[in-house]
């Protein structure tokens, strides 16, 4: 596509020069002797003129030849040039979103000024929020998940084929020993559990894969569910024949968007293997048929699989939309340090709806009435391994209610660090039909906001700061009303 970028940049420059000189395509055609249709094809980036034609354009438009063929655009179109010459469009598989690169180029060619304004806005936003290449790729994967309701039938079928081929009984909890045997015997892996502990700087890594020797280095502190997930993910890379991959968990370095996307595919496969769709769906159906919410049954369901709470909640985002047609949901992961007033939203997913609880980069204070934050405060005080709670969150400003389930666990690699995993289900007719326990009066209903700065709840006892953003909006609205009154009075 590099030749297409060159064609498009030349076309953009020609169109800008022509319009700056108040020439129509018809006028440029008469001036140069080149056909109007030919010039139109050039400006749209479809054709690149031969040197003799460029010489004619240069002479008649009074623009130096070198300036005509230069890939440098003036400041008005520079952002588009930077975008076209960058590697972003090459790295992102646009076909995942049903976009053809040629269509994208047509859009740029047909409305360069509008596209330029849009691109400039995106760049400014990215700079303002320190939006990195990593963040951009993760956002792209998240959008890909959301566009597919976070369910991928080909990966689900791949798990079933794998289980049949390797005689893995999906009706029973899968152990790390069972998967380790497959890695060693089938894929020639060596497992080393001593090396990572020798390097203090690698304290946050759970695993490192060394491709040359097929050695998988494991951290000392990982528990059985983590070990099982790591092994399942390695099996996914091999069984799905993924070579362009990441080598650490969690990942610290990547070279392309494909690596980030393949990491998602491997993680999805691992989750589907450890928490099989059929088994989990059956257990969830039994839970949903209860007239009251049975906490012990929910926790028993979670513990019936050899998976971490995070893997369990993540898997719910695959199963609920597909099996139960519960498509309006969000997933959140927070981290928190004991005795701190800071909560960090590290991961989020929103399906089928633009839900209120989204990450903000403005250093505002998340609503302390969220159950996701409550369980983090609870586990910091109790020092238990797992805290769970449920509530109905009523977002007053949006007039929407969600059934929210949240679990908090300790971070085994960081002292006094905790994380919460949350799933929220939009309460609508569909959810009421599926979840019989939804009318359980014992489930606490809580009015919530998004951040304190934007919350209209007046009697909140856990508010961290005043609703500054709302106060500013109210003041501006008051000024606007007075101005309108004055206009009416003196018209």
CSV table of C-alpha atoms in Angstrom, one decimal:
chain,number,residue,atom,x,y,z
A,1,UNK,CA,0.0,0.0,0.0
A,2,UNK,CA,3.0,2.4,0.2
A,3,UNK,CA,2.6,3.3,-3.5
A,4,UNK,CA,-1.0,4.1,-2.8
A,5,UNK,CA,0.0,6.5,0.0
A,6,UNK,CA,2.4,8.3,-2.4
A,7,UNK,CA,-0.4,8.6,-4.9
A,8,UNK,CA,-2.8,9.9,-2.3
A,9,UNK,CA,-0.4,12.5,-0.9
A,10,UNK,CA,0.3,13.8,-4.4
A,11,UNK,CA,-3.4,14.0,-5.1
A,12,UNK,CA,-4.0,15.9,-1.8
A,13,UNK,CA,-1.3,18.4,-2.7
A,14,UNK,CA,-2.6,18.9,-6.2
A,15,UNK,CA,-6.1,19.5,-4.9
A,16,UNK,CA,-4.9,21.9,-2.3
A,17,UNK,CA,-2.8,23.9,-4.8
A,18,UNK,CA,-5.7,24.0,-7.3
A,19,UNK,CA,-8.2,25.2,-4.7
A,20,UNK,CA,-5.7,27.8,-3.3
A,21,UNK,CA,-5.6,29.2,-6.8
A,22,UNK,CA,-9.4,29.2,-7.1
A,23,UNK,CA,-9.3,26.8,-10.0
A,24,UNK,CA,-12.0,24.2,-10.7
A,25,UNK,CA,-11.1,20.8,-12.2
A,26,UNK,CA,-12.5,22.1,-15.5
A,27,UNK,CA,-10.3,25.2,-15.2
A,28,UNK,CA,-7.2,23.1,-14.4
A,29,UNK,CA,-7.9,20.9,-17.4
A,30,UNK,CA,-8.1,23.9,-19.7
A,31,UNK,CA,-4.9,25.3,-18.2
A,32,UNK,CA,-2.8,22.2,-18.5
A,33,UNK,CA,-4.4,20.3,-21.4
A,34,UNK,CA,-4.9,17.3,-19.2
A,35,UNK,CA,-8.3,15.7,-19.2
A,36,UNK,CA,-10.7,16.5,-16.3
A,37,UNK,CA,-11.3,12.8,-15.6
A,38,UNK,CA,-7.5,12.2,-15.5
A,39,UNK,CA,-7.0,15.0,-13.1
A,40,UNK,CA,-9.9,13.8,-10.9
A,41,UNK,CA,-8.2,10.3,-10.7
A,42,UNK,CA,-5.0,11.9,-9.6
A,43,UNK,CA,-6.6,14.0,-6.9
A,44,UNK,CA,-8.4,10.9,-5.6
A,45,UNK,CA,-5.1,9.0,-5.3
A,46,UNK,CA,-6.0,6.6,-8.0
A,47,UNK,CA,-3.3,7.5,-10.4
A,48,UNK,CA,0.2,9.0,-10.2
A,49,UNK,CA,1.2,11.2,-13.2
A,50,UNK,CA,4.3,10.5,-15.2
A,51,UNK,CA,7.2,13.0,-15.0
A,52,UNK,CA,6.2,14.9,-18.1
A,53,UNK,CA,2.7,15.4,-16.8
A,54,UNK,CA,4.1,16.5,-13.4
A,55,UNK,CA,6.3,19.0,-15.3
A,56,UNK,CA,3.2,20.4,-17.0
A,57,UNK,CA,1.4,20.8,-13.7
A,58,UNK,CA,4.4,22.4,-12.1
A,59,UNK,CA,4.8,24.9,-14.9
A,60,UNK,CA,1.1,25.9,-15.3
A,61,UNK,CA,0.5,26.1,-11.5
A,62,UNK,CA,3.8,27.9,-10.9
A,63,UNK,CA,4.9,25.4,-8.3
A,64,UNK,CA,8.5,24.0,-8.2
A,65,UNK,CA,8.7,20.4,-9.5
A,66,UNK,CA,10.5,19.2,-6.3
A,67,UNK,CA,7.7,20.7,-4.2
A,68,UNK,CA,5.1,18.9,-6.3
A,69,UNK,CA,6.7,15.4,-5.8
A,70,UNK,CA,7.8,16.0,-2.2
A,71,UNK,CA,5.9,13.8,0.4
A,72,UNK,CA,5.9,16.7,2.8
A,73,UNK,CA,2.5,18.3,3.2
A,74,UNK,CA,1.8,21.8,4.6
A,75,UNK,CA,0.6,22.2,8.2
A,76,UNK,CA,-3.1,22.0,7.2
A,77,UNK,CA,-2.7,18.5,5.9
A,78,UNK,CA,0.4,17.3,7.8
A,79,UNK,CA,-1.6,15.1,10.3
A,80,UNK,CA,-3.0,13.1,7.4
A,81,UNK,CA,0.5,12.7,5.9
A,82,UNK,CA,1.8,11.5,9.3
A,83,UNK,CA,-1.0,9.0,9.6
A,84,UNK,CA,-0.6,7.7,6.0
A,85,UNK,CA,3.2,7.3,6.4
A,86,UNK,CA,3.0,5.8,9.9
A,87,UNK,CA,2.8,2.1,10.5
A,88,UNK,CA,-0.5,2.2,12.3
A,89,UNK,CA,-2.7,1.4,9.3
A,90,UNK,CA,-0.3,-1.4,8.3
A,91,UNK,CA,-0.2,-2.9,11.8
A,92,UNK,CA,-3.9,-3.0,12.5
A,93,UNK,CA,-5.8,-5.6,10.5
A,94,UNK,CA,-8.6,-3.4,9.4
A,95,UNK,CA,-10.5,-6.3,7.9
A,96,UNK,CA,-11.3,-7.4,11.5
A,97,UNK,CA,-13.7,-4.5,11.6
A,98,UNK,CA,-14.9,-4.9,8.0
A,99,UNK,CA,-12.9,-2.0,6.7
A,100,UNK,CA,-10.9,-2.0,3.5
A,101,UNK,CA,-7.8,0.1,3.4
A,102,UNK,CA,-8.8,1.3,-0.1
A,103,UNK,CA,-12.1,2.6,1.3
A,104,UNK,CA,-10.3,4.5,4.0
A,105,UNK,CA,-8.1,6.1,1.4
A,106,UNK,CA,-11.2,7.1,-0.6
A,107,UNK,CA,-12.6,8.8,2.5
A,108,UNK,CA,-9.4,10.8,3.0
A,109,UNK,CA,-9.2,11.8,-0.6
A,110,UNK,CA,-12.9,12.9,-0.8
A,111,UNK,CA,-12.9,15.0,2.4
A,112,UNK,CA,-9.3,15.8,3.3
A,113,UNK,CA,-10.2,18.9,5.4
A,114,UNK,CA,-12.8,17.1,7.5
A,115,UNK,CA,-10.6,14.0,7.9
A,116,UNK,CA,-7.7,16.3,8.8
A,117,UNK,CA,-9.8,18.0,11.5
A,118,UNK,CA,-10.8,14.6,12.9
A,119,UNK,CA,-7.2,13.2,12.8
A,120,UNK,CA,-5.9,16.3,14.5
A,121,UNK,CA,-8.5,16.0,17.2
A,122,UNK,CA,-7.6,12.3,17.9
A,123,UNK,CA,-3.9,13.2,18.0
A,124,UNK,CA,-4.6,16.0,20.5
A,125,UNK,CA,-6.7,13.7,22.7
A,126,UNK,CA,-4.0,11.1,22.6
A,127,UNK,CA,-1.3,13.6,23.6
A,128,UNK,CA,-3.5,15.1,26.4
A,129,UNK,CA,-4.2,11.7,27.9
A,130,UNK,CA,-0.8,10.2,27.2
A,131,UNK,CA,-2.4,7.7,24.9
A,132,UNK,CA,0.4,5.3,24.0
A,133,UNK,CA,0.8,2.8,21.1
A,134,UNK,CA,0.0,0.0,23.7
A,135,UNK,CA,-3.2,1.8,24.8
A,136,UNK,CA,-4.2,2.2,21.1
A,137,UNK,CA,-3.7,-1.5,20.4
A,138,UNK,CA,-5.5,-2.6,23.5
A,139,UNK,CA,-8.4,-0.3,22.7
A,140,UNK,CA,-8.5,-1.9,19.2
A,141,UNK,CA,-8.7,-5.4,20.6
A,142,UNK,CA,-11.4,-4.3,23.1
A,143,UNK,CA,-13.4,-2.9,20.2
A,144,UNK,CA,-13.0,-6.1,18.3
A,145,UNK,CA,-14.3,-8.1,21.4
A,146,UNK,CA,-17.2,-5.7,21.7
A,147,UNK,CA,-18.1,-5.9,18.0
A,148,UNK,CA,-18.3,-9.7,18.4
A,149,UNK,CA,-20.1,-9.8,21.8
A,150,UNK,CA,-16.9,-11.2,23.1
A,151,UNK,CA,-17.8,-14.7,21.7
A,152,UNK,CA,-15.7,-16.5,19.1
A,153,UNK,CA,-17.2,-19.8,17.9
A,154,UNK,CA,-14.1,-20.9,16.0
A,155,UNK,CA,-12.1,-20.8,19.3
A,156,UNK,CA,-14.9,-22.6,21.2
A,157,UNK,CA,-14.9,-25.4,18.6
A,158,UNK,CA,-11.1,-25.4,18.7
A,159,UNK,CA,-11.2,-26.2,22.4
A,160,UNK,CA,-13.6,-29.1,21.8
A,161,UNK,CA,-11.4,-30.5,19.0
A,162,UNK,CA,-8.4,-30.3,21.2
A,163,UNK,CA,-10.1,-32.0,24.1
A,164,UNK,CA,-11.2,-34.9,21.9
A,165,UNK,CA,-7.8,-35.2,20.3
A,166,UNK,CA,-5.9,-35.3,23.6
A,167,UNK,CA,-8.6,-37.1,25.6
A,168,UNK,CA,-9.2,-34.2,28.1
A,169,UNK,CA,-12.3,-34.7,30.1
A,170,UNK,CA,-14.1,-31.4,30.1
A,171,UNK,CA,-16.7,-32.5,32.6
A,172,UNK,CA,-14.0,-32.6,35.3
A,173,UNK,CA,-11.8,-29.8,36.6
A,174,UNK,CA,-8.6,-29.6,34.6
A,175,UNK,CA,-5.4,-29.8,36.6
A,176,UNK,CA,-2.1,-28.1,35.7
A,177,UNK,CA,-0.4,-31.5,35.8
A,178,UNK,CA,-2.6,-32.8,33.0
A,179,UNK,CA,-1.7,-29.8,30.8
A,180,UNK,CA,1.9,-29.8,31.8
A,181,UNK,CA,2.1,-33.4,30.5
A,182,UNK,CA,0.8,-32.4,27.1
A,183,UNK,CA,3.2,-29.5,26.9
A,184,UNK,CA,6.2,-31.7,27.7
A,185,UNK,CA,5.3,-34.9,25.8
A,186,UNK,CA,3.6,-33.3,22.8
A,187,UNK,CA,5.3,-30.0,22.3
A,188,UNK,CA,8.7,-30.7,23.8
A,189,UNK,CA,8.6,-28.1,26.6
A,190,UNK,CA,10.9,-27.9,29.6
A,191,UNK,CA,9.4,-26.3,32.8
A,192,UNK,CA,11.8,-24.4,35.0
A,193,UNK,CA,10.5,-23.1,38.4
A,194,UNK,CA,13.7,-21.8,39.9
A,195,UNK,CA,15.2,-19.2,37.5
A,196,UNK,CA,12.8,-16.3,37.7
A,197,UNK,CA,13.1,-16.1,41.5
A,198,UNK,CA,16.8,-15.3,41.1
A,199,UNK,CA,16.0,-12.0,39.4
A,200,UNK,CA,14.4,-9.4,41.7
A,201,UNK,CA,13.5,-7.1,38.7
A,202,UNK,CA,11.3,-9.8,37.3
A,203,UNK,CA,9.1,-10.0,40.4
A,204,UNK,CA,5.9,-9.1,38.7
A,205,UNK,CA,6.2,-11.7,35.9
A,206,UNK,CA,4.3,-15.0,36.2
A,207,UNK,CA,6.1,-16.7,33.3
A,208,UNK,CA,8.6,-16.3,30.5
A,209,UNK,CA,8.8,-18.5,27.5
A,210,UNK,CA,12.2,-19.0,25.8
A,211,UNK,CA,11.4,-20.1,22.2
A,212,UNK,CA,14.9,-21.5,21.2
A,213,UNK,CA,14.9,-24.1,23.9
A,214,UNK,CA,11.2,-24.3,24.5
A,215,UNK,CA,11.7,-23.5,28.1
A,216,UNK,CA,8.9,-22.1,30.2
A,217,UNK,CA,10.1,-20.2,33.2
A,218,UNK,CA,7.6,-20.0,36.1
A,219,UNK,CA,7.5,-17.7,39.1
A,220,UNK,CA,7.6,-19.3,42.5
A,221,UNK,CA,4.5,-17.7,43.9
A,222,UNK,CA,1.9,-18.7,41.4
A,223,UNK,CA,-1.0,-20.8,42.6
A,224,UNK,CA,-2.7,-23.8,40.9
A,225,UNK,CA,-5.3,-21.8,38.9
A,226,UNK,CA,-2.6,-19.5,37.6
A,227,UNK,CA,-0.3,-22.3,36.7
A,228,UNK,CA,-3.2,-24.1,34.9
A,229,UNK,CA,-4.1,-20.9,32.9
A,230,UNK,CA,-0.4,-20.3,31.9
A,231,UNK,CA,-0.1,-23.9,30.7
A,232,UNK,CA,-3.5,-23.7,28.8
A,233,UNK,CA,-2.3,-20.5,27.1
A,234,UNK,CA,0.9,-22.2,26.0
A,235,UNK,CA,-1.1,-25.1,24.6
A,236,UNK,CA,-3.3,-22.6,22.7
A,237,UNK,CA,-0.3,-21.0,21.0
A,238,UNK,CA,0.9,-24.4,19.9
A,239,UNK,CA,-2.4,-26.0,19.0
A,240,UNK,CA,-3.6,-22.9,17.1
A,241,UNK,CA,-0.2,-22.7,15.4
A,242,UNK,CA,0.4,-19.1,16.5
A,243,UNK,CA,4.0,-18.1,16.0
A,244,UNK,CA,3.8,-14.3,16.2
A,245,UNK,CA,3.3,-14.2,19.9
A,246,UNK,CA,4.2,-12.6,23.2
A,247,UNK,CA,6.7,-14.3,25.5
A,248,UNK,CA,6.0,-13.0,29.0
A,249,UNK,CA,2.9,-13.1,31.2
A,250,UNK,CA,1.9,-10.4,31.9
A,251,UNK,CA,3.4,-9.0,28.7
A,252,UNK,CA,5.9,-6.2,28.8
A,253,UNK,CA,7.0,-5.9,25.2
A,254,UNK,CA,5.3,-6.3,21.8
A,255,UNK,CA,6.3,-5.6,18.2
A,256,UNK,CA,3.0,-5.6,16.3
A,257,UNK,CA,-0.8,-5.5,16.7
A,258,UNK,CA,-0.9,-9.2,15.6
A,259,UNK,CA,1.0,-10.1,18.8
A,260,UNK,CA,-1.5,-8.3,21.0
A,261,UNK,CA,-4.4,-9.9,19.1
A,262,UNK,CA,-2.9,-13.4,19.2
A,263,UNK,CA,-2.4,-12.9,22.9
A,264,UNK,CA,-6.1,-12.4,23.2
A,265,UNK,CA,-6.9,-15.5,21.1
A,266,UNK,CA,-4.6,-17.6,23.3
A,267,UNK,CA,-6.1,-16.2,26.5
A,268,UNK,CA,-9.7,-16.9,25.2
A,269,UNK,CA,-8.8,-20.5,24.2
A,270,UNK,CA,-7.3,-21.0,27.7
A,271,UNK,CA,-10.4,-19.7,29.4
A,272,UNK,CA,-12.7,-21.8,27.2
A,273,UNK,CA,-10.6,-24.9,28.0
A,274,UNK,CA,-10.5,-24.4,31.8
A,275,UNK,CA,-14.1,-23.2,32.0
A,276,UNK,CA,-16.0,-25.2,29.3
A,277,UNK,CA,-19.0,-23.6,27.9
A,278,UNK,CA,-21.4,-26.5,28.4
A,279,UNK,CA,-20.5,-27.2,32.0
A,280,UNK,CA,-20.5,-23.5,33.0
A,281,UNK,CA,-23.8,-22.8,31.2
A,282,UNK,CA,-25.5,-25.7,33.1
A,283,UNK,CA,-24.3,-24.5,36.5
A,284,UNK,CA,-25.3,-20.9,35.7
A,285,UNK,CA,-28.8,-22.0,34.7
A,286,UNK,CA,-29.2,-23.7,38.1
A,287,UNK,CA,-28.1,-20.5,39.8
A,288,UNK,CA,-30.4,-18.3,37.7
A,289,UNK,CA,-33.5,-20.5,38.5
A,290,UNK,CA,-33.2,-19.8,42.2
A,291,UNK,CA,-35.9,-17.4,43.6
A,292,UNK,CA,-33.3,-15.8,45.9
A,293,UNK,CA,-29.7,-15.1,45.2
A,294,UNK,CA,-27.7,-18.0,46.7
A,295,UNK,CA,-24.2,-16.7,47.5
A,296,UNK,CA,-22.9,-20.0,48.5
A,297,UNK,CA,-24.1,-21.6,45.3
A,298,UNK,CA,-22.4,-18.8,43.3
A,299,UNK,CA,-19.1,-19.2,45.1
A,300,UNK,CA,-19.4,-23.0,44.8
A,301,UNK,CA,-19.9,-22.6,41.0
A,302,UNK,CA,-16.8,-20.5,40.8
A,303,UNK,CA,-14.8,-22.9,42.9
A,304,UNK,CA,-15.9,-25.9,40.8
A,305,UNK,CA,-13.4,-24.9,38.1
A,306,UNK,CA,-9.7,-24.8,38.5
A,307,UNK,CA,-9.7,-21.1,37.6
A,308,UNK,CA,-9.0,-17.7,39.3
A,309,UNK,CA,-12.0,-15.4,40.1
A,310,UNK,CA,-10.8,-13.1,37.2
A,311,UNK,CA,-10.8,-16.0,34.7
A,312,UNK,CA,-14.3,-16.9,35.9
A,313,UNK,CA,-15.7,-13.4,35.5
A,314,UNK,CA,-14.0,-13.0,32.2
A,315,UNK,CA,-15.6,-16.3,31.0
A,316,UNK,CA,-19.0,-15.0,32.0
A,317,UNK,CA,-18.6,-12.2,29.5
A,318,UNK,CA,-18.3,-14.9,26.8
A,319,UNK,CA,-21.1,-17.2,28.0
A,320,UNK,CA,-23.8,-14.7,29.1
A,321,UNK,CA,-24.3,-13.0,25.7
A,322,UNK,CA,-24.2,-16.2,23.7
A,323,UNK,CA,-26.0,-18.8,25.9
A,324,UNK,CA,-28.4,-16.6,27.8
A,325,UNK,CA,-28.8,-13.6,25.4
A,326,UNK,CA,-27.7,-11.3,28.2
A,327,UNK,CA,-25.8,-8.8,26.0
A,328,UNK,CA,-25.8,-5.6,28.0
A,329,UNK,CA,-23.0,-6.0,30.4
A,330,UNK,CA,-19.7,-4.5,31.6
A,331,UNK,CA,-16.5,-6.0,33.1
A,332,UNK,CA,-14.1,-4.1,35.3
A,333,UNK,CA,-10.8,-4.8,37.1
A,334,UNK,CA,-9.6,-2.5,39.8
A,335,UNK,CA,-6.4,-2.5,41.8
A,336,UNK,CA,-5.9,-1.0,45.2
A,337,UNK,CA,-3.3,-0.7,47.9
A,338,UNK,CA,-4.5,-1.2,51.5
A,339,UNK,CA,-5.0,2.1,53.5
A,340,UNK,CA,-4.8,4.1,50.2
A,341,UNK,CA,-7.6,6.3,48.9
A,342,UNK,CA,-6.6,5.5,45.3
A,343,UNK,CA,-8.4,3.0,43.1
A,344,UNK,CA,-7.1,2.2,39.6
A,345,UNK,CA,-9.3,0.9,36.8
A,346,UNK,CA,-6.9,-1.4,34.9
A,347,UNK,CA,-9.2,-3.3,32.6
A,348,UNK,CA,-12.7,-2.8,31.2
A,349,UNK,CA,-15.1,-4.3,28.7
A,350,UNK,CA,-18.5,-3.0,27.6
A,351,UNK,CA,-20.8,-5.1,25.5
A,352,UNK,CA,-23.8,-3.8,23.5
A,353,UNK,CA,-24.1,-0.6,25.4
A,354,UNK,CA,-22.1,2.4,26.4
A,355,UNK,CA,-22.2,1.8,30.1
A,356,UNK,CA,-21.5,4.5,32.7
A,357,UNK,CA,-18.6,3.0,34.7
A,358,UNK,CA,-15.7,3.7,32.3
A,359,UNK,CA,-12.1,4.5,32.9
A,360,UNK,CA,-11.3,8.2,33.3
A,361,UNK,CA,-7.9,9.8,32.8
A,362,UNK,CA,-8.7,13.0,34.6
A,363,UNK,CA,-7.7,12.0,38.1
A,364,UNK,CA,-11.3,12.2,39.3
A,365,UNK,CA,-12.6,10.1,42.2
A,366,UNK,CA,-14.6,7.0,41.3
A,367,UNK,CA,-17.9,6.6,43.2
A,368,UNK,CA,-17.2,5.0,46.6
A,369,UNK,CA,-20.7,3.4,46.5
A,370,UNK,CA,-19.6,1.0,43.8
A,371,UNK,CA,-19.5,-2.6,45.1
A,372,UNK,CA,-16.2,-3.0,43.2
A,373,UNK,CA,-14.5,-0.5,45.6
A,374,UNK,CA,-16.4,-1.8,48.7
A,375,UNK,CA,-15.0,-5.3,48.4
A,376,UNK,CA,-11.5,-3.9,48.0
A,377,UNK,CA,-11.9,-1.9,51.2
A,378,UNK,CA,-13.4,-5.0,52.9
A,379,UNK,CA,-10.6,-7.4,52.0
A,380,UNK,CA,-8.0,-4.8,53.0
A,381,UNK,CA,-9.5,-4.9,56.5
A,382,UNK,CA,-10.3,-8.6,56.7
A,383,UNK,CA,-7.1,-9.9,55.1
A,384,UNK,CA,-9.2,-12.8,53.7
A,385,UNK,CA,-8.2,-14.5,50.5
A,386,UNK,CA,-11.5,-13.7,48.8
A,387,UNK,CA,-14.3,-11.1,49.4
A,388,UNK,CA,-17.6,-11.2,47.5
A,389,UNK,CA,-20.6,-8.9,47.4
A,390,UNK,CA,-23.6,-8.1,45.2
A,391,UNK,CA,-25.7,-5.0,44.7
A,392,UNK,CA,-28.1,-3.3,42.4
A,393,UNK,CA,-26.5,-0.1,41.2
A,394,UNK,CA,-28.9,2.6,40.2
A,395,UNK,CA,-27.0,5.2,38.0
A,396,UNK,CA,-29.2,8.2,38.8
A,397,UNK,CA,-27.9,10.4,36.1
A,398,UNK,CA,-28.4,7.8,33.4
A,399,UNK,CA,-31.7,6.3,34.8
A,400,UNK,CA,-30.2,2.8,34.4
A,401,UNK,CA,-29.9,0.0,36.9
A,402,UNK,CA,-27.3,-2.9,36.9
A,403,UNK,CA,-27.0,-6.1,38.8
A,404,UNK,CA,-23.4,-6.0,39.9
A,405,UNK,CA,-21.3,-8.9,41.2
A,406,UNK,CA,-17.8,-8.3,42.5
A,407,UNK,CA,-15.0,-10.3,44.0
A,408,UNK,CA,-11.8,-9.1,45.6
A,409,UNK,CA,-8.6,-11.1,46.0
A,410,UNK,CA,-5.0,-10.5,47.2
A,411,UNK,CA,-2.2,-9.9,44.8
A,412,UNK,CA,0.2,-12.8,45.7
A,413,UNK,CA,3.2,-10.9,44.2
A,414,UNK,CA,2.7,-7.5,46.0
A,415,UNK,CA,2.3,-6.8,49.7
A,416,UNK,CA,-0.9,-5.1,50.7
A,417,UNK,CA,-2.1,-5.0,47.1
A,418,UNK,CA,-5.6,-6.2,46.1
A,419,UNK,CA,-7.7,-6.4,43.0
A,420,UNK,CA,-11.4,-6.6,42.4
A,421,UNK,CA,-13.1,-8.2,39.4
A,422,UNK,CA,-16.7,-7.0,38.6
A,423,UNK,CA,-19.4,-7.9,36.2
A,424,UNK,CA,-22.5,-5.6,35.8
A,425,UNK,CA,-25.7,-6.7,34.0
A,426,UNK,CA,-28.1,-4.1,32.7
A,427,UNK,CA,-31.5,-4.7,34.4
A,428,UNK,CA,-34.1,-4.9,31.6
A,429,UNK,CA,-37.0,-7.3,30.6
A,430,UNK,CA,-34.5,-9.8,29.2
A,431,UNK,CA,-32.5,-10.0,32.5
A,432,UNK,CA,-35.7,-10.2,34.5
A,433,UNK,CA,-36.8,-13.2,32.5
A,434,UNK,CA,-33.5,-15.0,32.8
A,435,UNK,CA,-32.7,-14.3,36.5
A,436,UNK,CA,-35.4,-15.4,38.8
A,437,UNK,CA,-33.6,-14.1,41.9
A,438,UNK,CA,-33.5,-10.5,40.5
A,439,UNK,CA,-36.5,-9.6,42.8
A,440,UNK,CA,-34.7,-10.8,45.9
A,441,UNK,CA,-35.3,-8.0,48.5
A,442,UNK,CA,-32.0,-9.0,50.2
A,443,UNK,CA,-30.0,-7.7,47.4
A,444,UNK,CA,-29.1,-4.1,48.4
A,445,UNK,CA,-30.0,-1.3,46.0
A,446,UNK,CA,-27.6,1.6,46.0
A,447,UNK,CA,-27.8,4.9,44.2
A,448,UNK,CA,-24.4,5.5,42.5
A,449,UNK,CA,-22.6,8.0,40.3
A,450,UNK,CA,-19.5,7.6,38.1
A,451,UNK,CA,-17.2,10.1,39.8
A,452,UNK,CA,-17.7,12.4,42.7
A,453,UNK,CA,-16.9,15.4,40.5
A,454,UNK,CA,-19.9,14.6,38.3
A,455,UNK,CA,-22.3,13.1,40.8
A,456,UNK,CA,-25.7,14.7,41.6
A,457,UNK,CA,-26.4,12.7,44.7
A,458,UNK,CA,-26.7,15.2,47.6
A,459,UNK,CA,-26.7,13.1,50.7
A,460,UNK,CA,-23.6,10.9,50.0
A,461,UNK,CA,-21.6,10.3,53.1
A,462,UNK,CA,-18.6,8.8,51.3
A,463,UNK,CA,-18.2,11.6,48.8
A,464,UNK,CA,-14.5,12.4,48.3
A,465,UNK,CA,-14.8,15.9,46.7
A,466,UNK,CA,-17.6,18.3,45.8
A,467,UNK,CA,-19.4,17.8,42.5
A,468,UNK,CA,-17.2,20.5,40.8
A,469,UNK,CA,-18.0,19.6,37.2
A,470,UNK,CA,-21.8,19.7,37.9
A,471,UNK,CA,-21.4,23.0,39.8
A,472,UNK,CA,-19.6,24.5,36.8
A,473,UNK,CA,-22.2,23.2,34.4
A,474,UNK,CA,-25.0,24.6,36.6
A,475,UNK,CA,-23.2,28.0,36.7
A,476,UNK,CA,-22.8,28.1,32.9
A,477,UNK,CA,-26.5,27.1,32.5
A,478,UNK,CA,-27.5,29.9,34.8
A,479,UNK,CA,-25.5,32.4,32.8
A,480,UNK,CA,-27.0,31.1,29.6
A,481,UNK,CA,-30.5,31.6,30.9
A,482,UNK,CA,-29.8,35.1,32.0
A,483,UNK,CA,-28.3,36.0,28.6
A,484,UNK,CA,-31.4,34.5,26.9
A,485,UNK,CA,-33.6,36.6,29.1
A,486,UNK,CA,-31.6,39.8,28.3
A,487,UNK,CA,-31.9,39.0,24.6
A,488,UNK,CA,-35.6,38.7,24.8
A,489,UNK,CA,-35.9,41.9,26.9
A,490,UNK,CA,-33.9,44.1,24.5
A,491,UNK,CA,-34.9,42.5,21.2
